[in-house]
Amino acid sequence: MALNTTNPTGTEAWKNLQKHFDAVHGTTIQDLFKQDNSRAEKFNIQWNDFLVDYSKNNISQETVSLLLELANSIGLKNAIADYFGGELINQTENRAVLHTALRAPESAVINVDGENVIPEVYEVKNKIKNFTEEVISGQRKGYTGKAFTDIVNIGIGGSDLGPVMAVEALQFYKNHLNTHFVSNVDGDHVNEIIKKLNPETTLFLIVSKTFTTQETLSNSETIREWFLKSASQEDVAKHFVAVSTNIQKVTEFGINPDNIFPMWDWVGGRFSLWSAVGLSIALAIGFDNYNQLLTGANEMDEHFKSAEFDKNIPVILALLSIWYNNFYGAESEALIPYTQYLSKLAPYLQQATMESNGKSVGRDGKPVNYQTGTIIWGEPGTNSQHAFFQLIHQGTKIIPTDFIGFVKPLYGNKDHHNKLMSNFFAQTEALMNGKTAEQVQAEFDKQGLAADKASYLLPFKVFTGNKPTNTILVQKLTPKSLGSLIALYEHKIFVQGVIWNIFSFDQWGVELGKQLANSILDEINSNTVKNHDSSTSFLLNHFLKNK
Ligand code: F6P
């Protein structure tokens, strides 16, 4: 069934939320805690190794009930069934959206166009397993008979961000293989990577769902040329493998058909790390760990499908985000993992979130009359505390923030971990409570600060607090918990798209720039600037004259 086309702002539930917002928006989170000291017990969800505390938000039980009413009135339950059931919910591309099938158990039956896709999924999984085992063990060798030492993933967007994020996140679990990622069409990027490599011991993974992406094809050609300086044409088969839906184009590139890992049009690029797009992850951490990543995601899928909405982590986080985005007018959300391992989580979720929900036309084909996709940004704590936290604490904008932390460190360094986590807890407390003028004055009194200095400084030192945060506290960063965490955010994105009445799984907005770049490239190559606006012509002429 197609997803419905309900404009959320026309629902009773939305109108009730608006009335509720008008009545309560002056109330602070501090007030709410004063009124009810048991908020943390009420507004938390514990699931597997996850504890999600969402009590430090501008919400009451009534707010949550009204948000849940909104989800129900939009038909979220049915939408979830359509999503997992392989319905063609990516309507503008006439495709199912089934990254969840990639992590489903072998016994599952998931039909696309009347055919169960699970056997194919497992066929490719087995291929990944055998391939990774051969490379890691050294059984599969390069053209001079040496085992592989380095893996290069050549891809961009969803064919890069997921793998690079997961490999970085799971480096504690990594084996001896060195992994590199080439994405940008900037030739300096590929050259910086090449200079570290030995062609005899390097395996290249060309990852492109469409196999038409300019960046990936250019980088692949440059790398093949470099490779052929020391190896012969038939050696290409030993060193290049591809992940793609476009088997014809891959074969034309010269890749041995045995070295092609297929994927399917029902896997969106930004949700594809669970497919063979994650080959670099499987190579870096071994197949068993990679499988754990998938298991963790599958467990979150089950939670999302079956938990009541008021105890459903992705649903609750999505609704809170809608509350701030559409009623408080928040423009962005920050994501602060308290582990250096998750330094690439924000860029990864930027694509997942913003390419999915950065839409302004409703599923009814009409422009929306409300805000959609949130802007996502973030960096690990504690580094980010010393960078942009000033603005979150004392700036003029409301920035709901997710804090993601882990109870146990991986190397067991208690001293560091206690310091890290004390910052983690301190920040959400400080963001909520702030510091009153009385508290600041009491500190001045204690320091014996002169009255004139104290009265001058006081306003700058006050923190209003009342800044909303979610705390996601996970037992330990493992392949499995990472899988669950990523799936959590994937489903949050889905819920928001359903409620905002937009199509989350297409990305027409990236096409125009690509088209224009192609015609400008012709102009640059032929040194002739054609018809543009005066600014673009001026810039192009300057470039051509000075290059
Ligand atoms: O940027 C647009 C996009 O289509 C993304 O959605 C996708 O992840 C990326 O380009 C790469 O595409 P491909 O895997 O086909 O090379």
XYZ file of C-alpha atoms and ligand atoms in Angstrom:
563
model
C 0.000 0.000 0.000
C 1.144 3.540 -0.703
C 1.858 5.724 2.309
C -1.018 8.102 2.984
C -0.842 11.760 2.016
C -2.129 13.386 5.157
C -0.914 16.909 5.785
C -0.005 16.598 9.486
C -0.922 20.208 10.255
C -4.526 19.498 9.261
C -4.973 16.752 11.857
C -6.783 17.251 15.153
C -3.676 15.917 16.869
C -1.484 18.671 15.383
C -4.008 21.346 16.337
C -4.111 19.976 19.874
C -0.336 20.027 20.004
C -0.352 23.655 18.878
C -2.824 24.583 21.617
C -0.776 22.653 24.132
C 2.408 24.395 22.993
C 0.746 27.812 23.330
C -0.251 26.933 26.872
C 3.035 25.445 28.093
C 5.938 26.876 26.163
C 6.867 29.335 28.906
C 7.426 26.462 31.309
C 11.064 25.499 31.683
C 12.547 22.047 32.070
C 13.708 23.161 35.529
C 10.061 23.921 36.420
C 9.020 20.499 35.192
C 11.593 18.791 37.420
C 10.476 20.887 40.379
C 6.887 19.839 39.756
C 7.727 16.175 39.437
C 10.836 14.665 40.870
C 10.184 11.287 39.286
C 10.494 12.437 35.669
C 13.535 10.275 34.992
C 11.608 7.126 35.930
C 8.722 8.182 33.705
C 10.640 9.372 30.690
C 13.166 6.665 30.059
C 13.307 3.528 27.957
C 15.532 0.600 28.794
C 16.093 -1.871 26.050
C 18.907 -4.423 25.640
C 22.106 -2.581 26.550
C 20.515 0.815 25.968
C 19.182 3.301 28.479
C 17.506 6.299 26.875
C 16.668 9.097 29.274
C 14.521 11.753 27.642
C 13.326 13.417 30.828
C 15.478 16.537 30.255
C 13.060 17.823 27.617
C 10.303 20.419 27.588
C 7.633 17.780 27.766
C 4.981 16.523 30.157
C 2.954 13.321 30.022
C 0.364 15.345 28.143
C 2.923 16.392 25.522
C 3.953 12.795 24.976
C 0.325 11.652 24.711
C -0.430 14.341 22.142
C 2.667 13.478 20.116
C 1.674 9.816 20.183
C -1.781 10.817 19.032
C -0.152 12.570 16.094
C 1.794 9.428 15.186
C -1.395 7.372 15.390
C -3.486 9.784 13.402
C -0.897 9.716 10.593
C -1.130 5.920 10.533
C 2.425 5.213 11.674
C 1.643 1.559 12.532
C 0.558 0.826 8.964
C 3.495 2.755 7.552
C 5.907 0.624 9.598
C 4.229 -2.526 8.290
C 4.573 -1.235 4.706
C 8.242 -0.335 5.273
C 9.211 -3.748 6.606
C 6.831 -5.572 4.284
C 8.526 -4.491 1.060
C 5.758 -2.179 -0.178
C 6.901 0.333 -2.799
C 7.065 3.214 -0.331
C 9.831 4.962 -2.296
C 7.066 5.978 -4.640
C 8.845 8.506 -6.861
C 11.377 5.819 -7.770
C 8.816 3.013 -7.592
C 10.939 1.000 -5.187
C 10.652 -0.848 -1.923
C 12.849 0.258 0.980
C 14.334 -2.848 2.472
C 17.700 -2.251 4.085
C 16.039 -4.030 7.020
C 15.906 -7.235 4.926
C 19.713 -7.217 4.798
C 19.880 -7.879 8.524
C 16.847 -10.150 8.846
C 17.393 -13.785 9.871
C 17.766 -16.408 7.187
C 14.372 -17.837 8.080
C 12.586 -14.551 7.266
C 10.387 -14.228 4.206
C 10.334 -10.751 2.697
C 8.761 -10.396 -0.701
C 9.461 -7.814 -3.340
C 7.189 -8.143 -6.365
C 6.041 -11.496 -4.999
C 9.550 -12.910 -4.635
C 11.322 -13.640 -1.361
C 14.584 -11.634 -1.340
C 16.155 -13.367 1.659
C 17.820 -16.244 -0.261
C 19.629 -13.724 -2.509
C 20.631 -11.654 0.504
C 22.191 -14.713 2.125
C 23.901 -15.745 -1.081
C 25.701 -12.398 -1.150
C 26.397 -12.604 2.585
C 28.085 -15.962 2.065
C 30.105 -14.502 -0.738
C 31.205 -11.696 1.596
C 32.082 -14.267 4.265
C 34.215 -16.401 1.952
C 35.898 -13.427 0.352
C 36.772 -11.708 3.635
C 38.086 -14.927 5.132
C 40.334 -15.516 2.124
C 41.712 -11.980 2.222
C 42.203 -11.816 5.986
C 43.887 -15.233 6.144
C 46.189 -14.324 3.274
C 44.900 -17.176 1.141
C 43.816 -14.718 -1.553
C 46.895 -13.062 -2.930
C 47.946 -10.183 -5.142
C 49.594 -10.420 -8.560
C 53.089 -11.109 -7.175
C 51.855 -13.789 -4.788
C 51.888 -11.611 -1.682
C 49.011 -11.419 0.790
C 46.981 -8.204 0.897
C 47.910 -5.639 3.504
C 45.773 -2.670 2.423
C 42.165 -2.196 1.380
C 40.943 0.895 -0.449
C 37.230 1.668 -0.589
C 36.472 3.873 -3.595
C 32.985 5.358 -3.271
C 31.122 8.489 -2.211
C 27.990 9.400 -0.251
C 26.296 6.250 0.957
C 29.030 4.175 -0.667
C 31.605 5.822 1.582
C 30.112 7.419 4.675
C 28.672 4.255 6.250
C 31.795 2.144 5.741
C 34.173 4.911 6.830
C 32.077 5.620 9.913
C 31.767 1.962 10.942
C 35.426 1.108 10.315
C 36.466 4.093 12.419
C 33.908 3.266 15.102
C 35.026 -0.350 15.330
C 38.773 0.081 15.004
C 39.225 -1.559 18.410
C 38.005 -4.767 16.725
C 40.187 -4.348 13.659
C 42.609 -6.912 12.251
C 45.959 -6.331 10.523
C 44.495 -4.933 7.278
C 44.947 -1.197 6.725
C 41.835 0.471 5.367
C 41.688 3.622 3.262
C 38.787 5.566 1.790
C 38.893 7.596 -1.405
C 35.754 9.610 -2.048
C 36.278 13.166 -3.261
C 36.805 13.854 -6.962
C 39.534 16.183 -5.746
C 42.622 14.568 -7.292
C 44.687 15.522 -4.274
C 42.579 13.160 -2.182
C 43.285 10.102 -4.311
C 46.953 11.018 -4.689
C 47.434 11.365 -0.949
C 46.054 7.837 -0.542
C 47.972 6.287 -3.448
C 51.306 7.523 -2.182
C 50.983 5.307 0.889
C 50.226 2.151 -1.105
C 52.079 -0.767 -2.589
C 50.186 -2.012 -5.678
C 51.309 -5.597 -5.030
C 49.503 -5.809 -1.702
C 46.522 -3.507 -2.145
C 42.955 -4.549 -2.828
C 40.555 -1.995 -4.306
C 36.833 -2.059 -3.676
C 34.884 0.061 -6.133
C 31.593 0.729 -4.434
C 28.879 2.411 -6.433
C 25.255 1.403 -6.483
C 24.717 2.987 -9.887
C 28.306 2.744 -11.198
C 27.705 6.075 -12.905
C 28.938 8.392 -10.167
C 31.527 10.808 -11.532
C 33.680 10.881 -8.407
C 33.903 7.122 -8.014
C 34.536 6.403 -11.677
C 37.235 9.091 -11.944
C 38.992 7.866 -8.824
C 38.755 4.250 -10.002
C 40.250 5.128 -13.387
C 43.084 7.101 -11.786
C 43.837 4.228 -9.442
C 43.714 1.660 -12.237
C 46.181 3.763 -14.286
C 48.494 3.974 -11.290
C 48.144 0.231 -10.724
C 48.930 -0.550 -14.353
C 52.244 1.285 -14.056
C 53.533 -1.722 -12.180
C 51.082 -4.488 -13.030
C 49.517 -5.869 -16.182
C 45.927 -5.722 -17.430
C 45.111 -9.264 -16.301
C 46.304 -8.440 -12.779
C 43.364 -6.023 -12.491
C 41.098 -9.020 -11.880
C 43.053 -9.933 -8.757
C 43.096 -6.458 -7.252
C 39.763 -4.834 -8.124
C 36.349 -5.879 -6.905
C 33.071 -4.008 -7.248
C 29.840 -3.594 -5.339
C 27.008 -2.412 -7.549
C 23.554 -2.993 -8.994
C 24.924 -2.134 -12.449
C 26.573 -5.395 -13.465
C 26.965 -4.351 -17.110
C 28.934 -1.187 -16.326
C 31.088 -3.022 -13.791
C 31.979 -5.665 -16.352
C 32.793 -2.952 -18.893
C 35.245 -1.490 -16.376
C 37.128 -4.784 -16.535
C 36.149 -6.365 -13.265
C 36.075 -10.138 -13.153
C 32.422 -11.272 -12.815
C 33.464 -13.426 -9.826
C 34.549 -10.248 -8.086
C 31.203 -8.488 -8.359
C 29.099 -8.198 -5.238
C 25.558 -7.381 -6.270
C 23.121 -5.164 -4.439
C 19.542 -4.241 -5.145
C 17.543 -1.170 -6.050
C 15.521 -1.624 -2.839
C 18.585 -0.627 -0.813
C 19.042 3.138 -0.664
C 22.662 4.339 -0.870
C 22.555 6.036 2.526
C 21.171 2.883 4.151
C 23.449 0.460 2.345
C 26.240 -0.353 4.763
C 24.331 -3.541 5.633
C 24.762 -4.797 2.058
C 28.027 -5.628 0.289
C 28.676 -1.863 0.459
C 29.928 -2.823 3.921
C 32.582 -5.106 2.449
C 35.373 -2.877 3.778
C 33.834 -3.168 7.246
C 33.743 -6.973 7.004
C 37.362 -6.975 5.803
C 38.481 -4.639 8.565
C 36.827 -6.388 11.508
C 36.185 -9.890 10.168
C 32.928 -11.452 9.092
C 31.751 -12.505 12.571
C 32.035 -8.984 13.922
C 30.380 -7.640 10.788
C 27.541 -10.084 11.314
C 27.187 -8.824 14.886
C 26.704 -5.328 13.492
C 23.819 -6.681 11.424
C 22.402 -8.587 14.395
C 22.379 -5.417 16.473
C 20.507 -3.604 13.717
C 18.037 -6.454 13.390
C 17.349 -6.360 17.128
C 16.565 -2.657 16.872
C 14.294 -3.433 13.894
C 12.377 -5.890 16.053
C 12.113 -3.351 18.861
C 10.862 -0.702 16.457
C 8.313 -3.041 14.913
C 6.952 -4.455 18.124
C 7.369 -2.031 21.051
C 4.396 0.118 21.993
C 5.011 3.633 20.729
C 5.411 5.071 24.235
C 8.284 2.612 24.859
C 9.664 2.694 21.347
C 13.044 4.462 21.164
C 13.007 5.563 17.502
C 9.373 6.688 17.760
C 9.939 8.719 20.919
C 13.126 10.360 19.596
C 11.413 11.190 16.296
C 8.417 12.735 18.049
C 10.594 14.819 20.354
C 12.460 16.087 17.337
C 9.158 17.053 15.675
C 8.097 18.817 18.874
C 11.162 21.058 18.758
C 11.348 21.423 14.973
C 7.706 22.222 14.344
C 6.534 23.869 17.540
C 9.609 25.465 19.125
C 11.113 26.355 15.727
C 14.427 24.609 16.414
C 16.497 24.585 13.252
C 19.099 22.014 14.036
C 19.991 19.139 16.309
C 23.386 18.284 17.689
C 24.704 14.805 18.177
C 27.517 14.416 20.668
C 29.045 10.970 21.128
C 31.322 10.702 24.139
C 33.780 8.439 22.387
C 36.379 9.370 19.827
C 35.457 6.203 17.931
C 32.195 7.817 16.804
C 33.856 10.871 15.288
C 32.275 10.090 11.906
C 28.766 9.464 13.214
C 27.568 13.023 12.601
C 28.700 13.174 8.941
C 27.156 9.760 8.378
C 23.848 10.796 9.920
C 23.941 14.080 8.057
C 23.532 12.189 4.806
C 21.037 9.714 6.266
C 18.909 12.455 7.799
C 19.286 15.394 5.468
C 19.272 13.542 2.139
C 16.185 11.690 3.384
C 14.124 14.409 4.980
C 15.408 17.549 3.270
C 12.234 17.783 1.191
C 9.675 20.525 0.679
C 7.036 18.752 -1.401
C 4.499 16.562 0.353
C 3.526 13.061 -0.719
C 0.484 14.700 -2.289
C 2.806 16.598 -4.661
C 2.052 19.940 -3.019
C 4.560 22.229 -1.295
C 4.525 21.673 2.458
C 3.460 24.555 4.687
C 5.564 23.549 7.697
C 9.190 22.767 8.474
C 10.632 19.367 7.569
C 14.181 17.937 7.811
C 16.324 18.953 10.710
C 19.928 19.984 10.290
C 22.234 17.532 12.036
C 25.688 18.357 13.270
C 28.096 17.305 15.961
C 31.499 16.210 17.114
C 32.642 13.955 19.911
C 32.733 15.182 23.475
C 34.784 16.358 25.204
C 36.425 18.057 22.181
C 33.177 19.725 21.163
C 32.823 21.242 24.648
C 35.928 23.270 23.842
C 34.636 24.217 20.404
C 30.948 25.013 19.979
C 29.290 24.258 23.316
C 29.398 27.947 24.232
C 26.652 28.520 21.670
C 24.519 25.648 22.942
C 24.814 26.909 26.543
C 24.484 30.637 26.090
C 23.569 31.345 22.461
C 20.169 32.496 21.235
C 19.233 29.276 19.461
C 17.502 26.224 20.768
C 19.541 23.159 19.830
C 18.131 19.869 21.086
C 21.122 17.612 21.630
C 21.582 13.862 21.824
C 24.341 12.754 24.163
C 25.591 9.263 23.390
C 27.853 7.607 25.946
C 29.118 4.188 26.959
C 29.270 2.724 30.452
C 32.476 0.801 29.767
C 35.575 1.957 27.893
C 37.247 -0.450 25.492
C 40.791 -0.364 26.865
C 39.578 -0.345 30.458
C 41.299 2.906 31.401
C 39.098 3.846 34.354
C 40.732 7.141 35.138
C 40.174 8.535 31.649
C 36.736 7.028 31.351
C 35.545 8.473 34.654
C 36.739 11.887 33.553
C 35.073 11.502 30.156
C 31.782 10.371 31.651
C 31.767 13.021 34.354
C 31.785 15.534 31.517
C 29.014 13.612 29.766
C 26.711 13.810 32.795
C 27.772 17.312 33.750
C 26.897 18.769 30.375
C 23.280 17.610 30.267
C 22.805 18.747 33.857
C 24.359 22.139 33.126
C 22.353 22.542 29.926
C 19.145 21.883 31.805
C 19.732 23.699 35.088
C 21.972 26.511 33.973
C 23.181 28.876 36.668
C 20.992 31.550 38.217
C 21.999 35.128 39.072
C 21.783 34.171 42.768
C 24.205 31.323 42.272
C 26.609 33.520 40.355
C 26.392 36.204 43.061
C 27.040 33.610 45.777
C 30.220 32.572 43.936
C 31.333 36.199 43.693
C 30.693 36.675 47.400
C 32.770 33.637 48.198
C 35.613 34.934 46.035
C 35.289 38.369 47.687
C 34.828 40.102 44.322
C 34.301 43.875 44.534
C 30.636 44.867 44.156
C 31.120 47.006 41.029
C 33.031 44.217 39.248
C 30.488 41.652 40.374
C 27.503 43.603 39.094
C 29.269 44.201 35.764
C 30.186 40.533 35.282
C 27.015 38.956 36.600
C 24.855 38.920 33.430
C 27.614 37.288 31.403
C 27.988 34.475 33.879
C 24.322 33.545 34.107
C 23.201 30.412 32.236
C 19.489 30.280 31.600
C 19.536 26.482 31.274
C 16.331 24.956 29.883
C 18.259 23.399 26.998
C 16.765 20.058 25.952
C 18.845 16.900 25.732
C 18.400 13.167 25.298
C 20.869 10.835 26.919
C 21.582 7.545 25.197
C 23.712 5.473 27.535
C 24.902 2.167 26.089
C 26.803 -0.506 27.973
C 29.754 -0.779 25.597
C 30.698 0.103 22.042
C 30.588 -3.237 20.221
C 29.706 -4.150 16.631
C 26.291 -5.163 17.918
C 25.542 -2.015 19.895
C 26.757 0.113 16.980
C 24.348 -1.752 14.689
C 21.466 -1.022 17.048
C 22.461 2.630 17.359
C 22.571 3.196 13.607
C 19.265 1.392 13.081
C 17.732 3.545 15.817
C 18.541 6.694 13.867
C 17.424 5.130 10.562
C 14.007 4.473 12.054
C 13.839 7.904 13.627
C 14.336 9.327 10.130
C 11.578 7.075 8.778
C 9.072 8.103 11.457
C 9.733 11.771 10.829
C 9.336 11.406 7.083
C 6.045 9.577 7.528
C 4.666 12.273 9.819
C 5.958 15.130 7.680
C 4.197 13.554 4.692
C 7.336 13.529 2.574
C 9.140 10.852 0.585
C 12.261 10.059 2.623
C 13.885 7.623 0.238
C 14.507 9.574 -2.952
C 17.109 12.330 -3.439
C 16.188 14.389 -6.484
C 17.801 17.426 -4.887
C 21.297 16.198 -5.667
C 20.660 15.899 -9.402
C 20.669 19.521 -10.565
C 24.191 20.243 -9.354
C 25.455 17.055 -11.037
C 23.852 18.032 -14.378
C 25.262 21.544 -14.286
C 28.708 20.294 -13.284
C 28.754 18.056 -16.355
C 27.987 20.888 -18.768
C 30.424 23.248 -17.004
C 33.103 20.558 -17.276
C 32.655 20.587 -21.070
C 33.089 24.360 -21.037
C 36.218 24.147 -18.884
C 37.694 21.434 -21.085
C 36.999 23.400 -24.263
C 37.965 26.721 -22.707
C 34.686 28.362 -23.725
C 32.292 29.888 -21.257
C 28.714 29.631 -22.488
C 25.537 31.283 -21.233
C 25.389 31.715 -17.469
C 24.324 34.366 -15.039
C 26.900 37.145 -14.769
C 28.345 35.860 -11.491
C 28.977 32.316 -12.761
C 30.454 33.609 -16.051
C 32.696 36.027 -14.166
C 33.968 33.246 -11.907
C 34.494 30.780 -14.753
C 36.393 33.317 -16.810
C 38.634 34.089 -13.844
C 39.297 30.359 -13.352
C 40.078 29.730 -17.022
C 42.380 32.721 -17.213
C 44.375 31.787 -14.127
C 44.461 28.000 -14.139
O 24.621 12.069 -3.661
C 23.672 11.319 -4.321
C 23.917 9.862 -4.240
O 23.054 9.256 -5.136
C 23.738 9.265 -2.856
O 22.424 9.035 -2.524
C 24.569 8.045 -2.969
O 24.834 7.513 -1.707
C 25.784 8.583 -3.674
O 25.258 9.513 -4.592
C 26.667 7.581 -4.350
O 25.993 6.869 -5.346
P 26.544 5.542 -5.976
O 26.644 4.510 -4.898
O 25.553 5.158 -7.019
O 27.895 5.820 -6.560
